[in-house]
Amino acid sequence: MASRSWSAALLLMAAGCTASVGSIGAVLGRDNESQALYVRDVPRGLAAERAGLLPGDELVMIDGVYVRDLSSAQLRDRLRGAVGSAVEITVVRGGDVRRVRVVRSELKAHEGLKPREEQIVP
């Protein structure tokens, strides 16, 4: 994926790390040209790792809604929820389409991870 032009990497986690809000805990990036959404990183110990998501997976749908039609804020809203609640993500990995059930997990401040959105210049 090194040849892609990325508009942003999104660390989609719970703001404030409160006990009632969870997330899939994955770093995602959107391709500037196609608007496709990819897993950039899967931090250890968070929900995305436990669900088997891998860097390079393309997220196609979240709970049956196509991600290319969603803004960053809408993506965060769909991926966040109560700790222990589940979200169904449809991913493409190497030509295979997979449905992955991710059980949202709480984020811990000591992990050194903070929600952010940043511009990545190719």
Coordinates of C-alpha atoms in Angstrom, one line a residue:
M1 CA 0.0 0.0 0.0
A2 CA 3.0 2.3 -0.1
S3 CA 1.9 3.7 -3.5
R4 CA -1.4 5.0 -2.1
S5 CA -2.0 8.7 -1.4
W6 CA -3.5 8.9 2.1
S7 CA -5.7 11.8 3.2
A8 CA -5.7 10.9 6.9
A9 CA -5.0 8.3 9.4
L10 CA -7.7 7.9 12.0
L11 CA -7.2 6.3 15.3
L12 CA -10.8 5.4 16.0
M13 CA -11.0 5.1 19.7
A14 CA -13.1 6.4 22.6
A15 CA -12.5 10.0 23.5
G16 CA -11.7 10.4 27.1
C17 CA -11.3 6.7 27.7
T18 CA -14.5 6.5 29.7
A19 CA -15.8 3.1 30.9
S20 CA -19.1 3.4 29.0
V21 CA -17.6 4.2 25.6
G22 CA -15.7 1.6 23.6
S23 CA -14.3 1.3 20.1
I24 CA -12.7 -1.1 17.7
G25 CA -9.2 0.3 18.5
A26 CA -7.7 0.4 15.0
V27 CA -5.8 2.9 13.0
L28 CA -7.6 3.5 9.7
G29 CA -6.6 5.5 6.6
R30 CA -8.6 6.7 3.6
D31 CA -7.2 6.7 0.1
N32 CA -7.5 10.1 -1.5
E33 CA -8.4 8.9 -5.0
S34 CA -10.8 6.1 -4.3
Q35 CA -12.1 7.1 -0.8
A36 CA -11.5 3.4 0.2
L37 CA -10.8 2.9 3.9
Y38 CA -8.0 0.6 5.0
V39 CA -6.6 -0.7 8.3
R40 CA -3.3 1.0 8.8
D41 CA -2.4 -0.5 12.2
V42 CA -3.8 -2.8 14.8
P43 CA -2.5 -1.9 18.2
R44 CA -1.9 -4.9 20.5
G45 CA -4.5 -5.9 23.0
L46 CA -7.4 -3.9 21.5
A47 CA -10.6 -5.2 20.0
A48 CA -9.4 -5.1 16.3
E49 CA -6.6 -7.4 17.1
R50 CA -8.8 -9.8 19.0
A51 CA -11.2 -9.9 16.1
G52 CA -8.4 -10.7 13.6
L53 CA -8.3 -7.5 11.6
L54 CA -5.0 -7.0 9.9
P55 CA -3.1 -4.0 8.4
G56 CA -4.1 -3.8 4.7
D57 CA -7.7 -5.0 5.2
E58 CA -10.1 -2.7 3.3
L59 CA -13.2 -1.8 5.3
V60 CA -16.1 -1.9 2.9
M61 CA -19.1 -1.8 5.3
I62 CA -19.9 -1.1 8.9
D63 CA -23.2 -2.7 10.0
G64 CA -24.3 -2.9 6.4
V65 CA -23.5 0.7 5.5
Y66 CA -20.9 1.4 2.9
V67 CA -17.9 3.4 4.4
R68 CA -17.1 5.3 1.2
D69 CA -20.3 7.3 1.8
L70 CA -19.3 8.2 5.4
S71 CA -17.4 11.2 6.7
S72 CA -14.7 10.8 9.4
A73 CA -17.2 11.9 12.1
Q74 CA -19.8 9.4 10.8
L75 CA -17.2 6.6 10.8
R76 CA -16.3 7.4 14.4
D77 CA -19.9 7.4 15.4
R78 CA -20.5 4.0 13.8
L79 CA -17.3 2.4 15.3
R80 CA -17.8 3.7 18.8
G81 CA -20.3 2.3 21.3
A82 CA -20.8 0.7 24.6
V83 CA -17.9 -1.4 25.8
G84 CA -18.8 -5.0 25.1
S85 CA -21.2 -4.2 22.3
A86 CA -20.5 -5.5 18.8
V87 CA -20.2 -4.1 15.4
E88 CA -20.1 -6.1 12.1
I89 CA -17.4 -5.0 9.7
T90 CA -17.1 -6.2 6.1
V91 CA -13.5 -6.3 4.9
V92 CA -11.7 -7.3 1.7
R93 CA -8.5 -9.1 2.3
G94 CA -6.5 -10.3 -0.7
G95 CA -9.6 -10.7 -2.9
D96 CA -11.7 -12.4 -0.2
V97 CA -14.7 -10.7 1.4
R98 CA -15.0 -11.4 5.1
R99 CA -17.5 -10.3 7.8
V100 CA -15.8 -9.7 11.1
R101 CA -17.6 -9.2 14.3
V102 CA -15.7 -6.8 16.6
V103 CA -16.6 -6.5 20.2
R104 CA -15.8 -2.9 21.3
S105 CA -13.2 -2.6 24.1
E106 CA -12.3 0.1 26.5
L107 CA -9.2 2.1 25.9
K108 CA -6.7 2.5 28.7
A109 CA -4.8 5.8 29.0
H110 CA -1.6 4.0 30.0
E111 CA -1.4 2.5 26.5
G112 CA -0.2 5.9 25.3
L113 CA -2.8 6.0 22.5
K114 CA -4.9 9.1 21.9
P115 CA -7.7 9.7 19.4
R116 CA -6.4 11.8 16.5
E117 CA -6.8 12.7 12.9
E118 CA -3.7 13.8 11.0
Q119 CA -2.9 14.7 7.5
I120 CA -0.4 12.5 5.7
V121 CA 1.4 14.0 2.8
P122 CA 2.6 11.5 0.1

